[in-house]
Amino acid sequence: MNKRRGCIKWATVTVVTLVVLTLVVLCPLTFLYSRQLDQARAAFEAPTVYITQPASDLSLPTDSGLLVAATAVGRTPITRVELWAAGELVETQESYVPEGTSAFDASFQLIVPEGANLLYVRAVNSAGIIGQSMPLVIVGEALSPPGEALVEVTLEDGQTLEDVADSHQLDPGALQELNPDLGAEELPPGTSVTVPAWPEGEEGQEAIPPSIGPSVPPPAPGGGSVPVPPVPPLNPIQPLPPPIGPAPLVVVLPPFQPPAAPTNLQGQVENCVVRLRWNDNATNEIRYDVWMAPMGGSPRLIASLQPAGDGPAWVEFPAPQVGGLSFWVEAVSLAGKQPSNIVWVEVDPSCPTAAPNRLQIEVVDMSMGRAYDRAYCYVSFEGTPEVRMPGDDSKFVQVSGGKANIAAWSAADRKFTLPIPGDDSLEITGECWGWAGQRLSDLGSFSGAYARETWDGTRRSLMGEAYEIGVTIQVVGGTGSRVTYRYRDSTMPAPYNLREQMLGAEPNRDLYPESWELWFLNRRLRWDWAGSQQLTGFTIFLNGKEYKSVHGANVRGTTVTLPALYDRRIRWQVAADAGEAQSPLSQELAYDLPKSGAYVQVKFDKIYWTYTHDGWLSGDCATCEAYGYLRLEMAGQMASKSCAHQDHNNDVKCGNTYEFSNLCSSDWIENEDVPNVLILPLDKESKNFTINLWVGVRDWDGGWGPGHTIADYPLDHTFSSLQHAQSVLGCGKQFHEWDSSEAGSSSMYYTLTVYPNTCGQEPTYMGKDWGVHH
């Protein structure tokens, strides 16, 4: 009995000892593994790209020029940005700085092709990681050919040619071609402007111009069907996995790498089934994610697929909804993910989808007393918070002769979509205000209740106390519906308590300027949300533009990167997404970035002596013991540094090229990290300023005689303004000068730069390298 107890006791001790030893070994490995994985994910994080101009769903004349502006930001410097349109790479912009920049502002001039075109922007960082913007749609429309109907409209008080072009969805240049005699100056009210006539409506009335963008997308790249490769389709992983999280424990610590990006994605729809095919280039993916975005809608993860073998990969699935849909796939590994190109397919309205589940309300006309010239309203549906019409507080609906120009409103200002009310009756309430000259008047409230039988798209009256609003109501969202746009669901609560956190401890800016810049630019946004809807994720907005989307109902934070270090107003907002439905935006988290300074920087590059008079005979090229100074002066300020010293000189001789960084460095000089650079601050408002430079190098003869000048460069550059200097110097301009001094003849190169410029906001070299003396 005692022996058995003793055995049990020793067995227990042995097991406990083994468990403890296992934990002692595995805990450090787990910590090291997690740390390496976090570092790899940070290093391989994709750039964030968002298009700042133009807005989606824009219609322009075919072959007209369109400015496309985008910003790409990321932890890893970005080396190039690409514009893609109609499935083709249109243009690439390389960074001015070879190693890339953390915030890359790019602009492209696109010649608009005919028809509807899918457009997006890609960014590639120095690690080869790809990030891309949400796609948008641009439509090229042919101008009215000779003989086609034209009509004249009358310019109202306060209207400009640009307003007319916007309300008729014309490029301002095309409108100018139709009205060559009007010029570009401001025009008086009553001026007649010629515009193309809109197609006639069914009853002979002029139709309201379309404003929600194209309904028919371009064909998939290549224009043909997508062949099925001779491999089985990829199978979905059920249920959908969460965003990349902690990885399972392994004993071996692998070299974490992102997957190679999939290429040549093609898409087609046949018999209401979507087929996607792409080239699998990754060898370490753990899955493929399939993403979809309706036109103007938020992205949605619709499937996660098992890893593919090398070569072609494909998948088929029933069309998620009707209308124009964008698709892309992402290869996902433990360390990161990489996207494919984006394709666009059109799902026929006859394809089966869910039953209609939304109401679309459109304001079609408005009339009021003739005394008013401007108006605006607030409207509420089903008791939800009121929204302004037009949405921009600085804009108003123009009124002439008692009629409001509703056609000039954007779709977002006159079209509203919301879930079908449970009692089959829609209640609309609100109020309007009108301007008569400089006098603002309360026009009173309006209200109306509309039963299901009125939801047929026919015009209905919404009566106010001194005005009338015409509206149409129709059911959308099911079979036969062409609506594929994101809609604002006022019944969804907005996210709240939006806040921002810095990531980690602040590095010493003087010692680690690049690390400090990354620390300052990268933040973490957090928010809260309380609602009952089944969410698909959240969309983050920066300064009113969609910045990025995050997937997952339980996500309450994401990393963001500021687009600049200085001189910007930052406004973050977040909206909750439930499929196509999106909540109202959160309250703004707004702040101003610091004001940037301006600087002049000179970098002395190299010097070359053709001859020296050092030696017993004139013209000898004997070795000189060189010492001297570098100096920069401007507006009463001076920066200077020594080039060696009489007792600590450097040997030079003719026929050799010497870098100033070596010539002007000695062991006795302390705290001179960059001995050949001088910097001075510059007032941004400076006019007609002169930058004076001096380089003086002497030969120290020791006890044999006095030193002789072997290089003497008094130089100056004058600029009328900072802008003038920026245009001349760009990202830094190198100059070449010659000098013949009393004891030598030389050639020198130096680079002059002013900041800010297109490559940087401020000098890379920080305070102690400036050598400033006032």
XYZ file of C-alpha atoms in Angstrom, residues 7-447:
441
model
C 4.900 5.385 -6.843
C 1.926 7.656 -7.294
C 3.747 10.429 -5.479
C 6.853 10.127 -7.669
C 4.752 9.856 -10.827
C 2.914 13.038 -9.864
C 6.181 14.853 -9.183
C 7.550 13.679 -12.523
C 4.463 14.889 -14.438
C 4.483 18.261 -12.683
C 8.197 18.641 -13.351
C 7.717 17.854 -17.043
C 4.841 20.344 -17.295
C 6.913 23.049 -15.617
C 9.887 22.343 -17.880
C 7.609 22.423 -20.928
C 6.186 25.789 -19.878
C 9.664 27.139 -19.174
C 10.697 26.193 -22.712
C 7.481 27.081 -24.571
C 6.643 30.409 -22.912
C 9.753 32.202 -24.215
C 9.248 30.591 -27.622
C 5.622 31.722 -27.661
C 6.614 35.258 -26.686
C 9.366 35.356 -29.318
C 7.053 33.910 -31.950
C 4.297 36.445 -31.241
C 6.785 39.295 -31.208
C 8.293 38.314 -34.552
C 4.838 37.861 -36.038
C 3.703 41.318 -34.852
C 6.877 42.869 -36.243
C 6.376 41.109 -39.578
C 2.755 42.263 -39.843
C 3.780 45.843 -39.115
C 6.612 45.675 -41.657
C 4.379 44.166 -44.357
C 1.276 46.289 -43.738
C -0.187 47.430 -47.052
C -0.404 51.136 -47.946
C -3.765 52.845 -47.548
C -4.895 54.567 -50.761
C -7.850 56.883 -51.208
C -8.946 58.972 -54.183
C -9.515 62.632 -53.317
C -10.630 63.697 -56.783
C -12.961 63.099 -58.639
C -16.131 61.871 -56.986
C -17.528 58.525 -58.107
C -20.218 58.181 -60.749
C -19.111 61.236 -62.740
C -20.120 61.722 -66.370
C -17.822 63.641 -68.735
C -17.499 64.127 -72.495
C -15.507 61.397 -74.202
C -11.826 62.281 -74.741
C -11.974 65.133 -72.243
C -9.264 65.478 -69.611
C -9.961 64.420 -66.036
C -7.714 65.136 -63.057
C -7.395 62.106 -60.782
C -5.800 62.887 -57.409
C -5.003 60.291 -54.758
C -3.112 60.019 -51.493
C -1.248 56.913 -50.376
C 0.030 56.573 -46.820
C 1.715 53.782 -44.898
C 4.294 52.800 -42.314
C 6.702 51.624 -44.987
C 7.789 54.309 -47.514
C 5.847 54.245 -50.794
C 7.909 54.147 -53.986
C 5.274 54.346 -56.721
C 1.578 55.010 -57.334
C -0.376 53.643 -60.319
C -3.592 54.727 -62.037
C -5.735 51.877 -63.411
C -8.743 52.436 -65.688
C -10.832 50.054 -67.786
C -8.681 47.130 -66.653
C -5.416 48.672 -67.862
C -2.473 50.374 -66.190
C -2.729 53.973 -67.436
C 0.159 55.764 -65.717
C 2.777 55.271 -63.005
C 4.318 57.951 -60.803
C 7.609 57.186 -59.074
C 8.643 58.784 -55.803
C 11.088 61.667 -56.125
C 12.966 60.102 -53.234
C 14.486 56.739 -54.277
C 13.695 55.111 -50.924
C 10.084 56.358 -51.047
C 7.943 58.571 -48.819
C 5.462 57.700 -46.065
C 2.814 60.035 -47.541
C 2.634 60.083 -51.358
C 0.322 62.583 -53.093
C -0.170 61.666 -56.740
C -2.102 63.290 -59.564
C -2.838 61.962 -63.038
C -4.426 63.376 -66.176
C -6.832 60.776 -67.592
C -8.274 61.022 -71.100
C -11.822 59.797 -70.507
C -12.678 56.778 -72.724
C -16.174 56.353 -74.086
C -18.630 54.427 -71.928
C -18.455 53.425 -68.290
C -14.989 52.801 -66.889
C -13.813 51.267 -63.635
C -11.072 53.409 -62.090
C -8.825 52.808 -59.076
C -5.377 53.747 -57.793
C -2.667 51.385 -56.522
C 0.382 52.096 -54.352
C 3.481 49.938 -53.923
C 5.852 50.437 -50.999
C 9.577 49.720 -50.752
C 8.850 46.192 -49.484
C 6.815 45.448 -52.635
C 3.487 45.401 -50.764
C 0.450 46.571 -52.745
C -2.434 48.688 -51.471
C -5.297 49.974 -53.591
C -8.209 52.385 -53.352
C -11.874 51.585 -53.569
C -12.948 51.525 -57.234
C -15.123 54.259 -58.684
C -16.956 54.673 -61.977
C -16.382 57.352 -64.624
C -18.615 57.575 -67.720
C -17.485 59.037 -71.025
C -20.409 60.471 -72.964
C -20.289 61.685 -76.558
C -20.967 65.399 -77.043
C -24.014 66.415 -79.046
C -23.161 65.881 -82.732
C -24.036 68.542 -85.307
C -27.781 68.753 -85.722
C -28.554 67.243 -82.316
C -31.031 69.219 -80.217
C -29.635 72.024 -78.087
C -31.558 74.134 -75.640
C -30.946 77.449 -73.932
C -31.154 77.973 -70.201
C -31.199 81.309 -68.414
C -28.523 82.128 -65.871
C -30.132 82.839 -62.504
C -28.938 85.298 -59.899
C -25.757 83.996 -58.291
C -25.284 81.208 -60.868
C -22.052 80.758 -62.808
C -21.143 78.771 -65.907
C -19.575 76.215 -63.586
C -22.942 75.813 -61.802
C -24.682 75.225 -65.146
C -22.039 72.673 -66.163
C -22.444 70.851 -62.854
C -26.253 70.769 -63.012
C -26.194 69.387 -66.581
C -23.286 67.003 -65.897
C -21.014 68.672 -68.443
C -17.304 69.303 -68.373
C -16.766 73.100 -67.992
C -14.490 73.033 -71.040
C -17.202 71.383 -73.155
C -19.736 73.996 -72.019
C -17.288 76.738 -72.988
C -17.001 75.193 -76.480
C -20.782 75.421 -76.869
C -20.716 79.065 -75.688
C -17.455 80.541 -77.079
C -18.734 84.158 -76.896
C -19.422 84.148 -73.161
C -15.799 84.173 -72.003
C -14.624 83.228 -68.545
C -15.661 86.368 -66.629
C -18.651 86.532 -64.277
C -21.925 86.791 -66.192
C -25.020 88.832 -65.220
C -28.363 87.150 -64.365
C -30.539 86.538 -67.420
C -27.651 85.494 -69.689
C -28.634 82.685 -72.097
C -26.433 79.597 -72.017
C -26.589 76.824 -74.646
C -26.589 73.230 -73.352
C -27.395 69.806 -74.886
C -31.062 68.866 -74.484
C -31.856 65.974 -72.170
C -33.851 63.085 -73.708
C -37.601 63.547 -73.796
C -39.634 61.830 -71.097
C -42.519 59.500 -71.871
C -45.030 62.341 -71.834
C -42.912 64.728 -73.894
C -41.527 66.559 -70.896
C -37.838 67.256 -70.543
C -36.384 64.491 -68.433
C -34.476 65.161 -65.221
C -30.778 64.488 -65.887
C -29.434 61.292 -64.348
C -27.271 61.855 -61.298
C -26.581 58.548 -59.573
C -24.089 57.361 -62.160
C -23.960 54.535 -64.635
C -26.088 51.426 -64.392
C -24.230 49.381 -66.999
C -20.526 48.744 -66.373
C -17.928 48.000 -69.027
C -17.252 44.410 -70.033
C -14.607 42.446 -68.168
C -11.048 43.000 -69.449
C -10.601 41.073 -72.653
C -14.279 41.209 -73.502
C -14.737 37.431 -73.711
C -15.722 34.612 -71.430
C -13.476 33.403 -68.612
C -12.285 29.868 -69.426
C -12.320 27.195 -66.726
C -8.737 26.093 -65.989
C -7.944 22.359 -65.794
C -7.887 22.393 -61.978
C -10.705 21.983 -59.432
C -12.295 25.194 -58.095
C -11.202 26.383 -54.672
C -13.517 25.371 -51.841
C -14.771 27.914 -49.317
C -13.766 27.839 -45.653
C -16.817 27.762 -43.406
C -17.491 29.799 -41.411
C -15.674 32.908 -42.622
C -12.463 33.320 -40.619
C -11.905 36.476 -38.585
C -9.326 39.069 -39.622
C -5.749 37.855 -39.186
C -5.204 37.253 -35.474
C -2.808 35.323 -33.260
C -1.250 32.384 -35.030
C -1.111 28.859 -33.604
C 1.980 27.941 -31.629
C 4.807 26.277 -33.474
C 8.196 25.294 -32.175
C 10.175 26.510 -35.192
C 10.327 30.276 -35.641
C 9.851 30.749 -39.409
C 10.979 33.774 -41.465
C 7.573 35.456 -41.856
C 6.882 36.767 -45.358
C 3.826 38.256 -47.064
C 2.292 36.282 -49.925
C 2.916 37.200 -53.537
C 0.005 39.132 -55.006
C -2.431 37.298 -57.308
C -2.444 38.634 -60.869
C -4.595 38.706 -64.005
C -7.957 38.418 -62.239
C -10.803 37.911 -64.726
C -14.526 37.801 -64.076
C -17.776 36.977 -65.826
C -21.428 36.264 -65.033
C -23.239 33.409 -66.771
C -26.697 32.145 -65.802
C -26.575 34.305 -62.675
C -23.327 32.606 -61.531
C -20.144 34.644 -61.020
C -16.870 33.046 -62.113
C -13.521 34.485 -61.056
C -10.153 33.251 -62.332
C -6.679 34.454 -61.398
C -3.023 33.413 -61.331
C -1.834 32.116 -57.965
C 1.729 33.355 -57.373
C 1.957 32.698 -53.626
C 3.590 29.732 -51.954
C 2.803 30.578 -48.323
C -0.846 31.639 -48.354
C -3.177 30.237 -45.709
C -6.302 31.259 -47.646
C -7.733 33.450 -50.394
C -10.327 36.113 -49.468
C -12.914 37.141 -52.062
C -14.138 40.743 -51.779
C -17.104 42.441 -53.441
C -18.169 46.093 -53.631
C -21.343 47.359 -55.317
C -20.991 50.569 -57.288
C -20.605 53.293 -54.695
C -20.941 50.734 -51.882
C -18.666 49.526 -49.136
C -16.504 46.409 -49.627
C -17.775 43.119 -48.248
C -15.924 39.860 -47.606
C -18.122 37.242 -49.278
C -15.929 34.129 -49.107
C -12.645 32.751 -47.822
C -11.148 29.957 -49.913
C -8.664 27.218 -49.257
C -5.072 27.796 -50.460
C -4.395 27.241 -54.145
C -1.628 25.427 -55.937
C 0.746 27.264 -58.250
C -0.782 28.462 -61.505
C -4.415 29.212 -62.343
C -7.060 29.278 -59.607
C -10.805 29.866 -59.868
C -14.089 29.889 -58.008
C -17.797 30.064 -58.880
C -20.715 31.229 -56.746
C -24.290 32.535 -57.204
C -24.464 36.267 -57.881
C -24.804 37.989 -54.478
C -27.017 40.745 -55.934
C -27.931 42.434 -59.191
C -26.316 45.406 -60.887
C -22.689 46.407 -61.326
C -20.345 44.665 -58.898
C -16.584 44.947 -58.341
C -14.582 41.870 -57.254
C -11.011 41.247 -56.169
C -9.188 38.485 -54.321
C -6.517 38.714 -51.642
C -3.815 36.175 -50.865
C -3.491 35.973 -47.068
C -0.530 34.651 -45.080
C 0.347 34.864 -41.393
C 2.421 37.988 -42.069
C 0.042 39.941 -44.299
C -2.032 40.003 -47.456
C -1.804 41.202 -51.056
C -4.663 42.091 -53.462
C -5.260 41.263 -57.093
C -6.434 43.732 -59.693
C -10.125 44.680 -59.578
C -12.694 43.429 -62.100
C -16.236 44.582 -62.745
C -19.174 42.427 -63.797
C -22.837 43.151 -64.470
C -25.494 40.916 -62.908
C -28.752 40.980 -64.859
C -31.810 42.301 -62.981
C -33.669 39.066 -63.721
C -31.303 37.072 -61.525
C -32.977 35.875 -58.316
C -32.175 37.897 -55.198
C -33.813 38.595 -51.874
C -37.236 40.244 -51.744
C -37.427 44.057 -51.930
C -36.518 45.495 -48.546
C -36.020 49.223 -49.016
C -37.829 52.393 -49.963
C -36.269 55.053 -52.161
C -37.636 58.573 -51.809
C -36.652 61.171 -54.398
C -37.394 64.904 -54.364
C -38.394 65.840 -57.930
C -39.644 69.444 -57.703
C -40.372 72.299 -55.302
C -42.395 75.517 -55.620
C -42.854 78.544 -53.327
C -43.545 82.261 -53.385
C -41.862 84.337 -56.102
C -40.111 86.577 -53.574
C -37.597 83.918 -52.600
C -34.342 83.281 -54.445
C -32.775 80.563 -52.233
C -34.083 77.887 -49.895
C -33.052 74.896 -47.804
C -34.957 72.304 -45.805
C -34.616 69.711 -43.051
C -36.342 66.343 -43.508
C -36.981 63.343 -41.244
C -38.232 59.874 -42.214
C -40.072 57.758 -39.658
C -39.003 60.024 -36.786
C -35.253 59.640 -37.424
C -32.909 62.631 -36.890
C -33.387 65.367 -39.471
C -30.978 65.797 -42.367
C -30.421 68.979 -44.358
C -31.356 69.396 -48.043
C -28.890 70.182 -49.635
C -26.528 68.360 -47.276
C -23.727 70.951 -47.445
C -24.428 73.807 -45.019
C -22.866 76.273 -47.448
C -25.180 75.371 -50.358
C -28.799 76.260 -51.130
C -31.384 75.330 -53.725
C -31.697 78.161 -56.235
C -35.241 79.508 -56.783
C -36.386 81.516 -59.822
C -39.962 82.560 -60.495
C -41.166 80.447 -57.602
C -39.585 77.247 -59.004
C -36.657 75.488 -57.333
C -33.830 74.126 -59.484
C -33.902 70.574 -58.095
C -31.990 69.212 -61.109
C -28.859 70.978 -59.846
C -28.861 68.909 -56.641
C -26.619 65.894 -56.372
C -28.226 62.471 -55.991
C -27.201 62.338 -52.335
C -29.145 65.567 -51.680
C -32.411 64.511 -53.300
C -32.494 60.703 -53.021
C -32.955 58.861 -49.733
C -33.133 55.124 -49.047
C -34.357 53.453 -45.853
C -35.783 50.128 -44.686
C -39.454 49.476 -45.400
C -41.504 50.623 -42.375
C -43.048 47.790 -40.393
C -46.562 49.337 -40.501
C -46.468 49.738 -44.330
C -46.828 53.509 -44.002
C -44.061 56.069 -44.574
C -44.107 59.250 -42.488
C -42.171 62.305 -43.739
C -41.810 65.484 -41.669
C -39.596 68.558 -41.758
C -39.320 72.287 -42.264
C -37.994 74.748 -44.863
C -36.362 78.178 -44.814
C -36.160 80.728 -47.620
C -33.968 83.722 -48.477
C -35.365 86.847 -50.133
C -32.267 88.919 -50.772
C -30.602 89.243 -47.361
C -33.746 88.335 -45.396
C -34.157 84.773 -44.067
C -37.718 83.558 -43.373
C -39.157 80.465 -41.737
C -41.370 78.897 -44.412
C -42.997 76.560 -41.916
C -43.150 72.810 -41.515
C -44.388 69.982 -43.747
C -45.640 66.468 -43.074
